[in-house]
Short mmCIF file of C-alpha atoms in Angstrom, two decimals:
data_model
loop_
_atom_site.label_atom_id
_atom_site.label_comp_id
_atom_site.label_asym_id
_atom_site.label_seq_id
_atom_site.Cartn_x
_atom_site.Cartn_y
_atom_site.Cartn_z
CA MET A 225 92.67 213.18 158.28
CA ASN A 226 93.96 214.78 160.78
CA LYS A 227 98.12 213.73 160.09
CA ILE A 228 100.58 215.73 161.97
CA ALA A 229 104.31 214.90 162.15
CA MET A 230 107.20 217.12 163.51
CA GLY A 231 109.98 216.37 161.43
CA HIS A 232 113.61 215.83 164.02
CA SER A 233 117.01 215.30 162.16
CA ASN A 234 117.50 211.35 164.29
CA LYS A 235 113.58 210.72 162.38
CA GLY A 236 110.80 208.46 164.26
CA PHE A 237 109.28 206.75 161.10
CA THR A 238 109.85 205.84 157.72
CA ASP A 239 107.27 207.73 155.58
CA LYS A 240 106.82 204.16 153.66
CA GLY A 241 105.33 203.08 156.75
CA LEU A 242 103.39 206.00 158.09
CA ARG A 243 101.32 206.03 154.07
CA ARG A 244 100.85 202.02 155.16
CA MET A 245 99.77 202.54 158.71
CA ARG A 246 96.67 204.61 158.29
CA ASP A 247 95.74 202.52 154.73
CA VAL A 248 95.89 199.53 157.03
CA LEU A 249 93.48 201.69 159.70
CA ALA A 250 91.54 203.74 157.11
CA SER A 251 90.46 199.83 155.76
CA HIS A 252 89.38 198.57 159.32
CA VAL A 253 86.88 201.87 159.03
CA ASP A 254 85.85 201.30 155.14
CA SER A 255 85.30 197.50 156.57
CA GLY A 256 82.00 198.89 158.36
CA LYS A 257 82.17 197.54 161.46
CA ILE A 258 84.61 200.22 163.30
CA PRO A 259 83.19 204.05 162.86
CA GLY A 260 85.90 205.83 163.55
CA LEU A 261 88.93 206.12 165.63
CA VAL A 262 92.15 208.10 166.23
CA ALA A 263 95.71 207.00 166.42
CA LEU A 264 98.92 208.44 167.52
CA VAL A 265 101.90 207.45 167.33
CA SER A 266 105.65 209.38 168.96
CA ARG A 267 109.29 208.59 168.54
CA ASN A 268 112.22 210.14 168.59
CA GLY A 269 110.88 213.52 168.82
CA GLU A 270 108.03 212.96 166.26
CA THR A 271 105.10 213.03 166.47
CA HIS A 272 102.03 211.25 163.37
CA VAL A 273 98.37 211.48 164.73
CA GLU A 274 95.32 209.74 161.98
CA ALA A 275 92.08 210.71 162.55
CA ILE A 276 89.25 208.59 160.15
CA GLY A 277 86.07 207.70 160.22
CA THR A 278 82.98 209.10 162.40
CA MET A 279 81.97 209.51 165.83
CA ARG A 280 78.77 207.74 165.11
CA HIS A 281 78.68 204.51 163.27
CA ASP A 282 75.35 205.93 160.58
CA GLY A 283 78.15 209.09 159.77
CA GLY A 284 77.97 212.68 161.37
CA ALA A 285 80.99 214.18 163.11
CA PRO A 286 83.90 213.68 162.17
CA MET A 287 86.54 212.02 164.44
CA ARG A 288 89.13 214.39 165.17
CA ARG A 289 92.56 214.61 166.97
CA ASP A 290 90.48 216.10 169.98
CA THR A 291 88.13 213.31 170.28
CA ILE A 292 87.33 211.91 173.78
CA PHE A 293 87.47 208.62 174.64
CA ARG A 294 86.05 206.09 177.34
CA MET A 295 89.23 204.56 178.61
CA ALA A 296 88.07 201.71 180.26
CA SER A 297 90.78 199.84 181.57
CA THR A 298 94.24 201.94 180.29
CA SER A 299 92.94 203.68 183.03
CA LYS A 300 94.08 201.24 185.99
CA MET A 301 98.10 202.54 184.36
CA ILE A 302 96.72 205.74 185.98
CA GLY A 303 95.83 204.51 188.90
CA ALA A 304 98.93 203.05 189.83
CA ALA A 305 100.59 205.95 188.50
CA ALA A 306 98.53 208.13 192.11
CA VAL A 307 100.40 205.15 194.28
CA MET A 308 103.69 205.40 193.83
CA VAL A 309 102.87 209.47 193.99
CA LEU A 310 102.07 208.58 197.94
CA LEU A 311 105.03 205.44 197.81
CA ASP A 312 107.62 208.55 197.04
CA GLU A 313 106.09 210.28 199.43
CA CYS A 314 105.98 207.57 202.26
CA LYS A 315 102.65 207.90 203.36
CA LEU A 316 102.68 204.70 202.29
CA HIS A 317 104.29 201.40 201.67
CA LEU A 318 104.67 198.72 199.34
CA ASP A 319 104.54 195.47 202.46
CA ASP A 320 102.01 198.70 204.29
CA PRO A 321 98.83 196.56 205.43
CA VAL A 322 96.25 198.27 204.37
CA ASP A 323 94.12 197.96 207.27
CA LYS A 324 94.24 200.94 208.36
CA TRP A 325 92.68 203.04 205.80
CA LEU A 326 90.81 200.11 204.23
CA PRO A 327 88.99 198.23 207.41
CA GLU A 328 86.55 196.76 205.40
CA LEU A 329 89.32 194.41 204.32
CA ALA A 330 90.55 193.27 207.80
CA ASN A 331 90.76 189.94 208.95
CA ARG A 332 89.92 187.83 205.66
CA GLN A 333 88.53 185.04 205.13
CA VAL A 334 89.38 182.86 202.13
CA LEU A 335 87.04 180.02 200.09
CA LYS A 336 88.33 176.83 200.80
CA ARG A 337 87.56 176.43 196.37
CA PRO A 338 87.90 179.28 194.13
CA ASP A 339 84.70 177.73 192.67
CA GLY A 340 83.09 176.54 195.94
CA PRO A 341 80.09 177.79 197.79
CA LEU A 342 80.28 181.46 199.65
CA ASP A 343 80.24 179.49 203.75
CA GLU A 344 82.83 177.57 202.90
CA THR A 345 85.70 179.17 204.19
CA VAL A 346 89.51 179.15 205.68
CA PRO A 347 91.02 182.56 207.24
CA ALA A 348 93.37 184.39 205.01
CA ARG A 349 97.11 183.60 206.41
CA ARG A 350 98.20 186.73 206.49
CA PRO A 351 96.83 190.77 205.90
CA ILE A 352 96.31 192.61 202.77
CA THR A 353 99.18 195.08 201.43
CA VAL A 354 99.44 197.66 199.42
CA ARG A 355 102.08 195.58 196.91
CA ASP A 356 98.82 192.82 196.73
CA LEU A 357 96.29 195.88 195.00
CA LEU A 358 99.18 196.78 192.63
CA THR A 359 100.04 193.95 191.29
CA SER A 360 96.49 192.04 191.69
CA THR A 361 97.10 189.69 193.48
CA PHE A 362 94.85 190.33 197.05
CA GLY A 363 93.13 187.65 196.12
CA LEU A 364 89.40 188.68 194.23
CA GLY A 365 89.29 189.84 190.92
CA VAL A 366 87.10 189.52 187.51
CA ASP A 367 88.08 186.22 186.78
CA MET A 368 86.61 184.93 182.94
CA THR A 369 88.00 181.00 184.10
CA LEU A 370 85.16 180.95 186.81
CA MET A 371 81.88 182.50 185.33
CA GLY A 372 79.10 181.30 187.38
CA SER A 373 80.51 180.21 189.87
CA PRO A 374 79.41 181.94 193.34
CA ILE A 375 82.01 183.97 193.80
CA GLN A 376 82.00 185.74 190.82
CA ASN A 377 77.70 186.02 190.69
CA ALA A 378 78.34 187.32 194.44
CA ILE A 379 80.54 189.85 192.92
CA PHE A 380 78.24 191.31 189.76
CA GLU A 381 75.18 190.75 192.50
CA ASN A 382 76.75 193.17 194.26
CA GLY A 383 77.04 196.07 192.17
CA LEU A 384 80.93 195.57 192.20
CA PHE A 385 81.25 196.00 188.71
CA ASP A 386 80.88 198.46 186.39
CA THR A 387 78.09 196.87 183.81
CA PRO A 388 75.25 197.98 180.98
CA GLY A 389 72.12 199.30 183.61
CA GLN A 390 73.88 199.13 186.57
CA GLU A 391 76.00 201.99 187.68
CA MET A 392 78.22 201.42 191.53
CA PRO A 393 77.81 202.52 194.76
CA GLU A 394 79.73 205.23 196.63
CA PRO A 395 83.10 204.21 197.65
CA ASP A 396 82.63 203.68 200.87
CA GLU A 397 79.11 201.62 199.92
CA TRP A 398 81.41 199.54 197.42
CA MET A 399 83.90 198.56 200.19
CA ARG A 400 81.33 197.97 202.48
CA ARG A 401 79.72 195.46 200.17
CA LEU A 402 83.41 193.85 199.01
CA GLY A 403 83.67 193.36 202.90
CA THR A 404 80.94 191.22 202.69
CA LEU A 405 82.37 189.04 200.12
CA PRO A 406 85.57 186.11 200.70
CA LEU A 407 88.17 186.20 198.76
CA CYS A 408 88.91 183.48 195.85
CA TYR A 409 92.71 183.02 196.79
CA GLN A 410 95.02 183.37 199.56
CA PRO A 411 96.69 187.07 199.40
CA GLY A 412 99.21 187.38 197.09
CA GLU A 413 98.56 184.30 195.99
CA ARG A 414 97.32 184.71 192.47
CA TRP A 415 97.23 187.51 189.67
CA GLN A 416 93.50 188.17 189.03
CA TYR A 417 91.82 191.30 187.30
CA HIS A 418 89.88 194.31 187.59
CA MET A 419 89.26 194.58 191.53
CA SER A 420 91.74 195.70 193.02
CA ASN A 421 92.57 198.39 190.57
CA GLU A 422 89.08 199.47 191.83
CA VAL A 423 89.87 199.10 195.95
CA LEU A 424 93.02 200.75 194.55
CA GLY A 425 91.58 204.18 194.00
CA VAL A 426 89.15 204.38 197.65
CA LEU A 427 92.81 203.88 199.39
CA VAL A 428 94.43 207.24 197.17
CA ALA A 429 90.94 208.75 198.54
CA ARG A 430 91.23 207.54 202.51
CA VAL A 431 94.71 208.59 202.22
CA THR A 432 94.51 211.65 201.30
CA GLY A 433 91.38 212.55 202.47
CA GLN A 434 90.58 214.02 198.99
CA THR A 435 88.63 212.20 196.14
CA PHE A 436 90.48 210.53 193.82
CA GLU A 437 89.54 212.65 191.16
CA THR A 438 90.92 215.45 193.29
CA PHE A 439 94.36 214.02 193.63
CA LEU A 440 95.06 212.87 190.22
CA ARG A 441 94.00 216.50 188.92
CA GLU A 442 96.61 217.51 191.35
CA ARG A 443 99.19 215.34 190.95
CA ILE A 444 99.20 213.93 187.17
CA PHE A 445 96.85 215.40 185.33
CA ASP A 446 97.35 219.26 185.52
CA PRO A 447 101.79 218.81 185.97
CA LEU A 448 100.98 216.76 182.43
CA GLY A 449 99.07 219.07 180.84
CA MET A 450 95.98 216.66 180.75
CA LYS A 451 92.92 219.12 180.13
CA ASP A 452 90.77 216.54 179.00
CA THR A 453 90.62 214.03 181.11
CA GLY A 454 88.84 212.91 183.75
CA PHE A 455 85.75 211.11 185.17
CA TYR A 456 83.07 212.14 183.14
CA VAL A 457 82.80 214.98 180.12
CA PRO A 458 81.40 218.58 180.98
CA GLU A 459 78.39 219.73 179.54
CA GLY A 460 81.11 222.57 177.12
CA LYS A 461 83.30 219.63 176.03
CA ILE A 462 80.42 216.82 175.59
CA ASP A 463 79.84 217.08 171.55
CA ARG A 464 83.84 215.65 171.59
CA LEU A 465 82.44 212.32 173.25
CA PRO A 466 80.70 209.92 170.82
CA PRO A 467 78.54 206.99 171.72
CA ALA A 468 80.07 203.85 172.87
CA TYR A 469 78.72 200.72 170.72
CA VAL A 470 78.79 197.31 171.95
CA PRO A 471 77.72 194.85 168.87
CA ASP A 472 75.55 192.18 168.55
CA PRO A 473 78.14 188.84 168.75
CA GLN A 474 75.42 187.28 166.03
CA THR A 475 74.58 190.14 163.32
CA GLY A 476 77.76 192.90 164.01
CA GLU A 477 74.92 195.60 164.59
CA PHE A 478 75.48 198.22 166.59
CA ILE A 479 73.97 198.85 169.71
CA VAL A 480 74.30 201.71 171.78
CA TRP A 481 76.01 201.47 174.56
CA ASP A 482 76.29 204.20 176.14
CA GLU A 483 74.82 207.94 175.01
CA ALA A 484 77.35 210.69 175.29
CA CYS A 485 74.68 213.83 175.91
CA GLY A 486 72.56 212.19 179.52
CA GLY A 487 74.89 209.06 179.45
CA ARG A 488 76.64 207.84 182.08
CA TYR A 489 79.49 209.61 181.72
CA SER A 490 77.90 213.37 181.06
CA LYS A 491 78.11 213.73 185.02
CA PRO A 492 80.15 212.89 188.44
CA PRO A 493 79.30 209.53 188.65
CA ALA A 494 79.16 207.88 192.29
CA PHE A 495 82.19 205.67 191.99
CA GLN A 496 85.33 207.42 190.63
CA ALA A 497 86.45 203.91 189.54
CA GLY A 498 90.50 203.45 188.89
CA GLY A 499 90.12 200.38 187.19
CA GLY A 500 87.82 201.59 183.99
CA GLY A 501 86.40 205.17 184.52
CA LEU A 502 88.55 207.90 183.23
CA LEU A 503 88.13 209.55 179.76
CA SER A 504 90.75 211.13 177.92
CA THR A 505 92.87 212.02 174.49
CA VAL A 506 95.10 210.55 172.71
CA ASP A 507 97.35 213.49 173.12
CA ASP A 508 96.49 213.37 176.97
CA TYR A 509 98.26 209.68 177.39
CA ASP A 510 101.11 210.50 175.03
CA ALA A 511 102.35 212.99 178.02
CA PHE A 512 101.33 210.64 180.75
CA LEU A 513 103.30 207.27 178.73
CA ARG A 514 106.46 210.32 177.70
CA MET A 515 106.57 210.84 181.60
CA LEU A 516 106.64 207.07 182.21
CA LEU A 517 109.28 206.80 179.40
CA ASN A 518 111.69 209.76 181.20
CA GLN A 519 111.95 208.04 184.26
CA GLY A 520 109.35 210.16 185.75
CA MET A 521 110.36 213.91 183.97
CA HIS A 522 108.05 216.26 182.05
CA GLY A 523 110.09 218.98 181.16
CA ASN A 524 111.60 219.99 184.47
CA GLU A 525 108.94 219.27 186.73
CA ARG A 526 109.66 215.35 188.33
CA ILE A 527 105.69 213.63 188.34
CA LEU A 528 107.06 210.08 189.66
CA SER A 529 110.91 209.65 190.56
CA ARG A 530 112.70 206.69 189.00
CA PRO A 531 112.76 204.07 190.78
CA ALA A 532 108.58 204.64 191.10
CA VAL A 533 108.27 204.40 187.10
CA GLU A 534 111.20 201.06 187.26
CA LEU A 535 108.74 199.68 189.81
CA MET A 536 105.47 200.22 187.20
CA SER A 537 107.13 199.33 184.24
CA THR A 538 108.97 195.67 185.44
CA ASN A 539 107.28 192.36 185.88
CA ARG A 540 106.55 192.69 189.35
CA LEU A 541 105.10 189.07 189.85
CA THR A 542 106.42 185.68 191.80
CA PRO A 543 106.73 182.42 189.10
CA GLU A 544 103.98 181.33 190.69
CA GLN A 545 101.90 184.31 190.38
CA GLN A 546 103.25 184.38 186.68
CA ALA A 547 102.61 181.20 186.14
CA PHE A 548 99.05 181.61 186.63
CA ARG A 549 98.86 184.45 184.58
CA ASP A 550 100.80 182.95 181.76
CA ASP A 551 98.18 180.19 181.48
CA LEU A 552 94.84 182.16 181.86
CA ALA A 553 96.08 184.31 178.94
CA LYS A 554 97.20 181.28 176.98
CA ASN A 555 94.49 178.80 178.01
CA ASN A 556 91.72 182.02 176.96
CA VAL A 557 93.24 183.49 173.97
CA HIS A 558 90.14 182.52 172.29
CA LEU A 559 88.14 184.36 174.47
CA SER A 560 90.19 187.42 174.50
CA HIS A 561 90.49 187.72 170.44
CA GLY A 562 94.37 187.68 171.33
CA GLN A 563 95.04 190.44 174.29
CA GLY A 564 96.81 189.93 177.13
CA GLN A 565 98.94 187.81 175.57
CA HIS A 566 102.57 189.53 177.55
CA GLY A 567 104.01 187.43 179.88
CA GLY A 568 104.61 189.85 182.88
CA TRP A 569 102.82 192.12 185.08
CA GLY A 570 103.81 195.53 186.64
CA PHE A 571 101.73 197.86 188.55
CA GLY A 572 98.52 198.44 187.01
CA MET A 573 99.89 197.47 183.17
CA ALA A 574 101.02 194.58 181.54
CA VAL A 575 104.61 194.33 180.55
CA ARG A 576 106.28 192.10 177.90
CA THR A 577 108.48 188.95 179.09
CA TYR A 578 109.16 187.28 175.79
CA ARG A 579 108.54 187.86 172.37
CA GLY A 580 105.83 186.76 171.29
CA ASP A 581 104.46 189.55 167.67
CA TYR A 582 106.53 192.37 166.07
CA ALA A 583 106.51 194.42 170.31
CA SER A 584 109.52 194.71 172.17
CA ILE A 585 110.35 192.33 175.37
CA GLY A 586 110.40 195.24 178.09
CA GLN A 587 107.13 197.26 175.97
CA PHE A 588 104.69 198.08 178.97
CA GLY A 589 100.33 199.64 178.89
CA TRP A 590 97.55 198.03 178.72
CA ASP A 591 94.45 197.82 176.28
CA GLY A 592 90.48 198.65 177.34
CA GLY A 593 87.11 197.11 176.74
CA SER A 594 85.61 199.78 174.77
CA GLY A 595 88.53 199.17 171.95
CA THR A 596 91.50 201.62 173.63
CA SER A 597 94.93 200.22 173.61
CA ALA A 598 97.93 202.54 175.41
CA TYR A 599 101.49 200.96 175.24
CA ALA A 600 105.13 202.58 175.81
CA ASP A 601 108.30 200.91 174.98
CA PRO A 602 111.33 202.13 176.36
CA ALA A 603 113.69 199.96 173.99
CA LYS A 604 112.37 202.18 171.16
CA GLN A 605 111.48 205.20 172.65
CA LEU A 606 108.00 204.49 171.68
CA THR A 607 104.47 205.51 172.85
CA GLY A 608 101.55 204.95 170.74
CA ILE A 609 97.96 205.26 171.28
CA LEU A 610 94.88 203.90 169.53
CA LEU A 611 91.12 205.04 170.44
CA THR A 612 87.69 203.29 169.19
CA GLN A 613 83.86 203.38 169.88
CA VAL A 614 83.77 199.61 169.73
CA GLY A 615 83.87 197.33 172.64
CA MET A 616 84.89 193.76 171.81
CA SER A 617 81.97 191.98 172.51
CA THR A 618 82.85 190.83 168.85
CA PRO A 619 86.28 190.67 167.72
CA ASP A 620 86.69 193.87 165.74
CA SER A 621 88.11 196.61 167.99
CA ALA A 622 90.65 194.12 168.86
CA HIS A 623 91.47 193.07 165.59
CA LEU A 624 92.36 196.61 164.55
CA ILE A 625 94.54 196.42 167.52
CA HIS A 626 96.72 193.98 166.07
CA ASP A 627 96.67 195.39 163.03
CA PHE A 628 97.70 199.19 164.60
CA TRP A 629 100.94 197.78 166.44
CA THR A 630 102.27 195.42 163.63
CA MET A 631 102.02 198.80 161.25
CA VAL A 632 103.83 201.14 164.37
CA TYR A 633 106.69 198.78 164.21
CA GLN A 634 106.94 197.87 160.88
CA ALA A 635 107.39 201.96 160.36
CA ILE A 636 110.24 202.55 162.89
CA GLU A 637 112.97 204.25 161.18
CA ASP A 638 116.17 202.59 162.74
#
C-alpha cells in the first residue's frame, strides 16, 4: 500500500469513505483478475493515492505511486490540449479547412453507404475543418457498428490503427494511406471514434514544424512538471513499466500484449499517436487535470486560456451528432462493458450531460482500453485517476473502473 493524504481545513474526503475505497480496490486485486493498480483522488487540497498489487500477474515488484502506465485513449485529451495552445495563438482557427496543412485530406470522397463498397462514393460537401477533427466528426473513425465492412477492414489493413503485431508507419506515410480511403460520412455529419485524434497529432507537427512530442513537452509536459509522460519509456525508467495484459476472453488467462524491456514502448515510435500512444503516471495526469479545473492555470503560469478550457471541457456536439453518439453508446453498452455512457463530447474527451450514475453533470475525461481512467469534476473540484495494466478484452478492468468511481463519489466530504 502507498497511501498519502495531505490534510486541509476544508476536507475533501471522509476517512470512512477512503477506507471503503481501498477495500473495494483491494478486492479486485485479491480476486486474481487485476494484478495491480495505482489510484489517485484529489479534492480541496487533499490528495490520496493507493498502490495495490504487483507489476506482474505472477508476483514480483509491487505497484508504486510512480509506476508508469500505457495511457491508451486517455491520451486524447492531451492531444486536444496541444491544438488549443495553437488556437490560443491564432496559429489555427476552429473553422479553418485543414487542406493547407493536411493536403492528403483535400477533395474527399464519401461513401454512398457507410457499409458499402469503397468505390461507390460521392464528393464531400465541404472541406474538413479543425473543429471536425477536435469533435471527432471529420467523417472517419473506428466504428463498432461497422466492423467487417469494407471501410473498417481498410482502416486495419492499411495499418492506420495500432494493433498487436502491426505498428503504425511514420506520420507522412500514415497520412498518405489515410488519404487513399474515402470518408464514411460527410464532414461534420457523425461522431466517430479515434481516428481524428491521430490526425490532430500530425496537424500539430505540421503547423509547428516540430515533432508532436517536442511540442507537447515544451508547451504542456515541462510547464506542468509531467516528467514521466511521453511516447516511450527511456531505459533508465523501464523498470517502472509493467507488462500490458490482454486476458483471454474465454479462460481469463493473462496473455502478455506488450512487455516492458524490448517492448513497443521501450523505444521511440515511428508514429507519435495522439489517439492512444502516451505513457504516464497518476501524478502527471493529476497535474494536467488540475490545470483544466483551474481554467488553464498551473501555479502562476497560464498553460491554456480560460475559453480554451471551456471549449475543451463542455459538450461540443450538435443535436444531430449527439443523437448518434447516444444511440451508439446505449445500443452497444453490452460490448463496451458499460463504458462510454456520458452523453456529450468536448475536444478529445467525454463530457457528462446527464446524471446516469454517481458522477456529476459536467464531469469530463475519458477511459483507455489498457485499463485506464482519468476524469475531473468541476462541480466537486475533484480529480480521479485509476491506472492498471489489464486491457478490456474481458470486463474485469471496466468493472474495476466503475467501482473506483462509485467509491470516489461516496467518499466525498460535503
